[in-house]
């Protein structure tokens, strides 16, 4: 069932830790080591942009005691710097070389800063980022958020809940338009405005300079905005630079088959945000967990392949809205929308030409989201 060198997982966030746990749950009895660049005991990311500014957002993915009990060796504060896929050797930043029978790449993403890489400008990906953001919101009167995707929208919501003024800038006409379409995106724009956000959709930041303890920001609509803190949420880059020269096929993530096996690299898998399975790379928590379970099964029971991954699912908490997205949403087309006023809830569904559901969005309607996921798992039949 296992070789002497066991499994090395690179990246100790949700995809990596869930892989290590799932290996044990599925009876893998060889060595399991998780190499993680950060010093923190592994923690989860979704809480970093949610909750209250006054509360720390650390939710552990595993404790040191659990890791020890499960026989999972956490190699913290160590960065993988090179991989030799043919010889199955991984080099760490302290010069140590680890041999492995199986390697799982789970190195995730790094937020993009350019072209707003000005001193003190904040991004949000790590626990340290979250602590810096919460401190900044707590001492600010006005925050400027660049980018109204999931991260920017949740940061705006976090700051408003703390009573801080927010300007939210995005070149798109509505927030999250790329994932929910213009019609629903318009409702999200209205949500931000209802909560007092100064929304500047369809605008960009043309200059950002530090002035004293704050910032002076020129927008493309000609307005000048002053802010005590600036947060950038404009997307991320995949952490695959360390794989240069490894022999792995890398193209917007580690290129894998439909079960996470790296192409042309026996013994190597990739999971989570850094993995591109069957041509698709997903940046969502639930996919990372589903992929971890699937890959652990392939390693622990190579003769019993895992079931195909369930349809993509993502949630976001903004103000008093719980937003849930499932499947593929053809956002160029209008969805079918059902909504109720008191208390407010909404379900939007996209169908294919045969009337099968392909994807959907719900607001404050978890049961409907579960129903959509079940229909998608059945192939889209209602
Ligand atoms: C603030 C925030 C809120 C989110 N909210 C939601 C949400 O509400 N719903 C949802 O579905 N998704 C959400 N997500 C997305 C979700 O958290 C990610 O999809 C998930 O974290 C991906 O996990 P991962 O393990 O693949 O990558 P990551 O979480 O990025 O972890 C990668 C790990 O690898 C480590 N690493 C990188 N390079 C190396 C190296 N060379 N050597 C060793 N270690 C390395 C990093 O330090 C990191 O710990 C959110 C993300 C963020 C940042």
Coordinates of C-alpha atoms and ligand atoms in Angstrom, one line a residue:
X1 CA 0.0 0.0 0.0
X2 CA 2.9 2.4 0.7
X3 CA 6.6 2.8 -0.1
X4 CA 9.3 3.8 2.4
X5 CA 9.5 7.4 1.3
X6 CA 5.7 7.9 1.5
X7 CA 3.8 11.1 0.5
X8 CA 5.2 14.6 0.5
X9 CA 2.5 17.4 0.3
X10 CA 3.8 20.8 -0.7
X11 CA 1.6 23.5 0.8
X12 CA -0.2 23.2 4.2
X13 CA -3.4 25.0 3.6
X14 CA -6.9 23.5 3.0
X15 CA -6.0 21.4 -0.1
X16 CA -2.7 20.1 1.4
X17 CA -4.0 19.4 4.9
X18 CA -7.2 17.8 3.7
X19 CA -5.1 15.5 1.4
X20 CA -2.9 14.5 4.4
X21 CA -6.0 13.8 6.6
X22 CA -7.8 11.9 3.8
X23 CA -4.8 9.7 3.2
X24 CA -5.0 8.5 6.8
X25 CA -8.8 8.3 6.7
X26 CA -8.4 6.0 3.6
X27 CA -5.9 3.8 5.4
X28 CA -2.6 5.0 3.9
X29 CA 0.0 3.8 6.4
X30 CA 3.3 5.2 5.0
X31 CA 5.0 8.4 6.0
X32 CA 3.1 11.7 5.3
X33 CA 4.9 15.0 5.4
X34 CA 3.5 18.4 4.7
X35 CA 6.0 21.2 3.8
X36 CA 4.6 24.6 4.4
X37 CA 6.3 28.0 3.9
X38 CA 4.5 29.8 6.6
X39 CA 5.4 29.5 10.3
X40 CA 1.7 29.4 11.4
X41 CA 0.0 26.2 12.3
X42 CA -2.2 25.5 9.2
X43 CA -5.3 27.7 9.2
X44 CA -8.3 28.1 7.0
X45 CA -8.7 31.1 4.6
X46 CA -12.5 31.9 4.2
X47 CA -12.8 33.3 7.8
X48 CA -10.0 35.8 7.0
X49 CA -12.4 38.2 5.2
X50 CA -15.5 37.5 7.3
X51 CA -16.6 37.9 10.9
X52 CA -15.8 41.0 12.9
X53 CA -12.8 43.3 12.7
X54 CA -12.4 42.9 16.5
X55 CA -12.0 39.1 16.4
X56 CA -9.0 37.2 15.2
X57 CA -9.8 35.1 12.1
X58 CA -7.6 32.1 12.9
X59 CA -9.5 28.8 12.4
X60 CA -7.0 25.9 12.5
X61 CA -7.1 23.2 9.9
X62 CA -5.2 20.8 12.2
X63 CA -3.6 21.2 15.6
X64 CA -0.1 20.0 16.4
X65 CA -1.5 17.3 18.6
X66 CA -3.9 16.1 15.9
X67 CA -1.0 16.0 13.4
X68 CA 1.1 13.9 15.8
X69 CA -1.8 11.5 16.5
X70 CA -2.4 11.0 12.8
X71 CA 1.3 10.6 12.0
X72 CA 1.4 13.6 9.8
X73 CA 4.7 15.4 10.0
X74 CA 4.3 19.2 9.6
X75 CA 7.5 20.8 8.1
X76 CA 6.6 24.4 8.8
X77 CA 8.7 27.5 7.8
X78 CA 10.1 25.5 4.9
X79 CA 9.7 26.5 1.3
X80 CA 10.0 24.0 -1.5
X81 CA 12.4 25.5 -4.1
X82 CA 13.0 22.8 -6.6
X83 CA 11.5 19.5 -7.8
X84 CA 13.1 16.7 -9.8
X85 CA 10.1 14.8 -11.0
X86 CA 12.0 11.9 -12.6
X87 CA 14.2 11.2 -9.6
X88 CA 11.4 12.0 -7.1
X89 CA 13.4 14.5 -5.1
X90 CA 12.2 17.8 -3.6
X91 CA 14.6 20.4 -2.5
X92 CA 13.7 22.8 0.4
X93 CA 15.0 26.3 1.1
X94 CA 17.4 25.0 3.8
X95 CA 19.1 22.7 1.3
X96 CA 17.4 19.5 2.6
X97 CA 16.3 17.1 -0.1
X98 CA 13.2 14.9 0.5
X99 CA 12.7 11.7 -1.4
X100 CA 9.1 10.6 -2.0
X101 CA 6.9 7.9 -3.5
X102 CA 4.1 10.4 -4.2
X103 CA 4.2 14.2 -4.3
X104 CA 1.1 16.4 -4.0
X105 CA 1.4 20.0 -5.1
X106 CA -0.9 22.3 -3.1
X107 CA 0.8 25.6 -3.2
X108 CA -2.2 27.8 -4.0
X109 CA -2.0 31.5 -5.0
X110 CA -0.4 34.8 -4.2
X111 CA -2.4 38.0 -4.6
X112 CA -1.5 40.3 -7.4
X113 CA -0.5 43.8 -6.3
X114 CA 0.7 45.5 -9.5
X115 CA 0.1 48.2 -10.5
X116 CA -0.9 49.3 -7.0
X117 CA 2.3 48.2 -5.3
X118 CA 2.6 51.3 -3.1
X119 CA 4.0 51.2 0.4
X120 CA 1.5 50.0 3.0
X121 CA -1.2 49.0 0.4
X122 CA -2.8 45.8 1.7
X123 CA -3.8 42.5 0.1
X124 CA -5.6 39.6 1.7
X125 CA -4.5 36.0 1.5
X126 CA -2.7 35.0 4.7
X127 CA -3.5 35.2 8.4
X128 CA -0.8 37.9 8.7
X129 CA -2.6 39.9 5.9
X130 CA -5.9 39.5 7.7
X131 CA -4.5 40.7 11.0
X132 CA -2.9 43.7 9.2
X133 CA -6.2 44.5 7.5
X134 CA -8.2 44.3 10.7
X135 CA -5.8 46.6 12.4
X136 CA -5.9 49.0 9.5
X137 CA -9.7 49.1 9.4
X138 CA -9.8 49.6 13.2
X139 CA -7.7 52.7 13.0
X140 CA -9.2 54.1 9.7
X141 CA -12.1 56.4 8.9
X142 CA -12.1 55.8 5.2
X143 CA -10.9 52.7 3.3
X144 CA -10.5 52.4 -0.5
X145 CA -11.0 48.9 -1.9
X146 CA -9.7 48.2 -5.4
X147 CA -11.5 45.3 -7.1
X148 CA -15.1 44.2 -6.4
X149 CA -14.7 40.4 -6.8
X150 CA -15.3 38.1 -3.8
X151 CA -12.4 39.4 -1.7
X152 CA -13.0 43.1 -2.4
X153 CA -16.8 42.7 -1.8
X154 CA -16.2 40.9 1.5
X155 CA -13.6 43.4 2.7
X156 CA -16.0 46.2 1.9
X157 CA -18.7 44.4 4.0
X158 CA -16.2 43.8 6.9
X159 CA -15.2 47.5 7.0
X160 CA -18.8 48.8 6.8
X161 CA -19.8 46.5 9.7
X162 CA -17.2 48.3 11.7
X163 CA -18.7 51.6 10.7
X164 CA -15.8 52.7 8.5
X165 CA -16.4 54.6 5.2
X166 CA -15.7 52.5 2.1
X167 CA -15.0 53.5 -1.5
X168 CA -15.2 50.4 -3.8
X169 CA -13.6 50.8 -7.2
X170 CA -13.9 48.3 -10.1
X171 CA -13.6 48.8 -13.9
X172 CA -16.6 46.5 -14.5
X173 CA -20.1 48.0 -14.4
X174 CA -21.2 45.7 -11.6
X175 CA -19.5 43.7 -8.9
X176 CA -18.9 40.0 -9.5
X177 CA -20.3 40.4 -13.0
X178 CA -17.9 37.8 -14.4
X179 CA -19.3 35.1 -12.1
X180 CA -23.0 36.1 -11.7
X181 CA -23.7 38.2 -14.8
X182 CA -24.9 41.8 -15.1
X183 CA -28.5 41.3 -13.8
X184 CA -27.5 39.8 -10.5
X185 CA -24.3 41.9 -10.3
X186 CA -26.6 45.0 -10.4
X187 CA -28.3 43.6 -7.3
X188 CA -25.0 43.2 -5.5
X189 CA -24.1 46.8 -6.5
X190 CA -27.4 47.9 -4.9
X191 CA -26.5 45.8 -1.8
X192 CA -23.2 47.7 -1.3
X193 CA -24.9 51.1 -1.8
X194 CA -27.7 50.2 0.7
X195 CA -24.9 49.5 3.2
X196 CA -23.4 53.0 2.6
X197 CA -20.5 52.1 0.3
X198 CA -19.4 54.7 -2.2
X199 CA -19.4 52.5 -5.3
X200 CA -17.3 53.5 -8.3
X201 CA -18.1 50.8 -10.8
X202 CA -16.9 51.4 -14.3
X203 CA -13.9 53.4 -12.9
X204 CA -10.2 52.7 -12.4
X205 CA -7.5 54.1 -10.1
X206 CA -5.2 56.2 -12.3
X207 CA -2.8 57.3 -9.6
X208 CA -2.3 56.2 -6.0
X209 CA 0.2 58.1 -3.8
X210 CA 1.1 58.1 -0.2
X211 CA 0.4 61.3 1.6
X212 CA 1.4 61.4 5.3
X213 CA -0.2 58.4 7.0
X214 CA -2.8 57.9 4.2
X215 CA -3.3 57.9 0.5
X216 CA -4.5 60.3 -2.2
X217 CA -6.2 58.4 -5.0
X218 CA -7.1 59.8 -8.5
X219 CA -10.0 57.9 -10.2
X220 CA -10.6 57.7 -13.9
X221 CA -13.9 59.6 -13.5
X222 CA -11.7 62.6 -12.4
X223 CA -12.5 62.4 -8.6
X224 CA -9.8 62.5 -6.0
X225 CA -10.5 60.3 -3.0
X226 CA -8.6 60.3 0.3
X227 CA -8.2 57.1 2.2
X228 CA -6.5 56.0 5.4
X229 CA -6.0 52.5 4.0
X230 CA -6.1 50.9 0.6
X231 CA -6.9 47.2 0.0
X232 CA -6.3 45.6 -3.4
X233 CA -8.3 42.5 -4.5
X234 CA -7.6 42.2 -8.2
X235 CA -6.9 38.5 -8.6
X236 CA -3.9 36.3 -7.9
X237 CA -1.0 34.4 -9.5
X238 CA -0.5 30.7 -9.2
X239 CA 2.4 29.6 -7.0
X240 CA 4.2 27.4 -9.5
X241 CA 7.4 29.3 -10.1
X242 CA 9.3 26.8 -7.9
X243 CA 8.4 24.1 -10.4
X244 CA 10.5 25.6 -13.2
X245 CA 12.8 22.9 -14.6
X246 CA 11.0 20.2 -12.6
X247 CA 9.7 18.3 -15.7
X248 CA 6.0 19.0 -14.7
X249 CA 3.7 20.5 -17.3
X250 CA 2.7 23.9 -16.0
X251 CA 0.2 26.2 -17.8
X252 CA -1.9 28.4 -15.5
X253 CA -1.4 25.7 -12.8
X254 CA -0.1 22.2 -12.8
X255 CA -1.7 20.5 -15.7
X256 CA -3.5 17.3 -14.5
X257 CA -6.0 14.7 -15.7
X258 CA -9.6 14.6 -14.4
X259 CA -8.4 13.0 -11.1
X260 CA -5.5 15.3 -10.4
X261 CA -2.6 13.2 -11.7
X262 CA 0.0 15.5 -13.2
X263 CA 0.4 14.7 -16.9
X264 CA 3.5 12.8 -17.9
X265 CA 4.7 12.7 -14.2
X266 CA 3.9 9.4 -12.5
X267 CA 3.6 9.7 -8.7
X268 CA 2.8 13.4 -8.8
X269 CA -0.6 15.0 -8.2
X270 CA -1.9 18.6 -7.7
X271 CA -4.8 19.8 -5.7
X272 CA -6.6 23.1 -4.9
X273 CA -6.1 26.6 -6.4
X274 CA -2.7 25.6 -8.0
X275 CA -4.1 22.6 -9.9
X276 CA -5.7 22.6 -13.3
X277 CA -7.8 19.4 -13.6
X278 CA -9.0 18.5 -17.1
X279 CA -8.4 22.0 -18.4
X280 CA -10.1 23.8 -15.5
X281 CA -8.5 25.6 -12.5
X282 CA -10.9 26.5 -9.7
X283 CA -10.1 28.9 -6.9
X284 CA -12.7 27.7 -4.4
X285 CA -12.6 26.0 -1.0
X286 CA -15.0 23.2 -1.7
X287 CA -13.2 22.2 -4.9
X288 CA -9.9 22.0 -2.9
X289 CA -11.5 19.7 -0.4
X290 CA -13.1 17.5 -3.1
X291 CA -9.9 17.2 -5.0
X292 CA -7.9 16.4 -1.8
X293 CA -10.2 13.4 -1.1
X294 CA -10.0 12.2 -4.7
X295 CA -6.2 12.4 -4.8
X296 CA -5.8 10.7 -1.4
X297 CA -8.0 7.8 -2.8
X298 CA -5.9 7.5 -5.9
X299 CA -2.7 7.2 -3.8
X300 CA -4.1 5.0 -1.1
X301 CA -6.2 2.7 -3.4
X302 CA -4.7 3.0 -6.9
X303 CA -6.9 0.2 -8.2
X304 CA -10.2 1.8 -7.0
X305 CA -10.5 5.2 -8.7
X306 CA -12.4 7.9 -7.0
X307 CA -15.8 9.1 -8.3
X308 CA -15.6 12.2 -10.6
X309 CA -15.5 15.5 -8.7
X310 CA -18.9 17.0 -7.8
X311 CA -20.0 20.3 -9.5
X312 CA -18.1 23.5 -8.5
X313 CA -19.5 25.3 -5.5
X314 CA -18.6 28.6 -3.8
X315 CA -20.1 30.7 -1.2
X316 CA -19.6 34.3 0.0
X317 CA -20.9 36.2 3.0
X318 CA -21.6 39.9 2.3
X319 CA -23.5 42.0 4.9
X320 CA -26.6 40.0 5.6
X321 CA -26.5 38.0 2.4
X322 CA -25.3 34.4 2.1
X323 CA -24.5 34.0 -1.5
X324 CA -24.0 30.5 -3.0
X325 CA -22.9 29.7 -6.6
X326 CA -23.0 26.2 -8.2
X327 CA -22.1 24.7 -11.5
X328 CA -21.5 26.7 -14.8
X329 CA -23.3 30.0 -15.2
X330 CA -23.4 31.2 -18.8
X331 CA -23.4 34.8 -17.6
X332 CA -23.9 36.2 -21.1
X333 CA -27.5 35.0 -20.8
X334 CA -30.1 36.0 -18.3
X335 CA -31.0 33.4 -15.7
X336 CA -34.5 32.5 -14.5
X337 CA -34.9 34.4 -11.2
X338 CA -37.3 33.5 -8.4
X339 CA -37.3 35.9 -5.4
X340 CA -39.3 36.6 -2.3
X341 CA -39.3 39.9 -0.4
X342 CA -39.7 39.2 3.3
X343 CA -37.4 37.9 4.4
X344 CA -35.4 38.4 1.2
X345 CA -34.2 35.4 -0.7
X346 CA -33.4 34.7 -4.4
X347 CA -32.6 31.8 -6.7
X348 CA -31.3 32.3 -10.2
X349 CA -30.9 29.3 -12.5
X350 CA -29.3 28.8 -15.9
X351 CA -30.5 25.9 -18.2
X352 CA -29.1 24.4 -21.4
X353 CA -31.1 24.0 -24.6
X354 CA -32.6 20.8 -23.3
X355 CA -33.9 22.5 -20.2
X356 CA -31.3 20.8 -17.9
X357 CA -29.9 23.0 -15.1
X358 CA -26.2 24.0 -15.7
X359 CA -25.7 26.3 -12.8
X360 CA -27.2 28.7 -10.4
X361 CA -26.9 31.4 -7.7
X362 CA -28.9 31.7 -4.5
X363 CA -29.1 34.4 -1.9
X364 CA -30.2 33.5 1.6
X365 CA -31.6 30.2 0.3
X366 CA -29.3 27.4 1.3
X367 CA -32.0 24.7 0.7
X368 CA -32.4 25.8 -2.9
X369 CA -28.6 25.7 -3.4
X370 CA -28.6 22.1 -2.1
X371 CA -31.4 21.2 -4.4
X372 CA -29.5 22.8 -7.4
X373 CA -26.3 20.9 -6.5
X374 CA -28.2 17.6 -6.3
X375 CA -29.8 18.3 -9.7
X376 CA -26.4 19.0 -11.2
X377 CA -25.0 15.8 -9.7
X378 CA -27.8 13.9 -11.5
X379 CA -26.7 15.5 -14.8
X380 CA -29.0 18.6 -14.6
X381 CA -32.4 16.9 -14.4
X382 CA -34.7 19.0 -12.2
Ligands
LIG1 C1 -9.7 35.9 2.3 C2 -10.2 34.7 1.6 C3 -11.6 34.4 1.6 C4 -12.1 33.3 0.9 N1 -13.4 33.0 1.1 C5 -13.9 31.9 0.4 C6 -15.2 31.6 0.5 O1 -16.0 32.3 1.2 N2 -15.7 30.5 -0.2 C7 -14.9 29.8 -1.0 O2 -15.3 28.8 -1.7 N3 -13.5 30.1 -1.1 C8 -13.0 31.1 -0.5 N4 -11.7 31.5 -0.6 C9 -10.9 30.6 -1.4 C10 -10.3 29.4 -0.7 O3 -9.8 29.8 0.6 C11 -9.2 28.8 -1.5 O4 -9.8 28.2 -2.7 C12 -8.4 27.8 -0.8 O5 -7.7 28.4 0.3 C13 -7.4 27.1 -1.7 O6 -6.6 26.3 -0.9 P1 -5.2 25.8 -1.4 O7 -4.7 24.9 -0.3 O8 -5.2 25.3 -2.8 O9 -4.3 27.1 -1.5 P2 -3.8 28.2 -0.5 O10 -4.9 28.4 0.5 O11 -3.4 29.4 -1.2 O12 -2.6 27.5 0.3 C14 -1.4 27.3 -0.4 C15 -0.3 27.1 0.7 O13 0.9 26.7 0.1 C16 2.0 27.4 0.8 N5 3.1 27.5 -0.2 C17 3.1 28.2 -1.4 N6 4.3 28.0 -2.0 C18 5.0 27.1 -1.3 C19 6.3 26.5 -1.4 N7 7.0 26.7 -2.5 N8 6.7 25.6 -0.4 C20 5.9 25.4 0.7 N9 4.7 26.0 0.8 C21 4.2 26.8 -0.1 C22 1.4 28.7 1.1 O14 2.1 29.3 2.2 C23 0.0 28.3 1.5 O15 -0.1 28.0 2.9 C24 -11.2 32.5 0.1 C25 -9.8 32.9 0.0 C26 -9.3 34.0 0.7 C27 -7.9 34.3 0.6

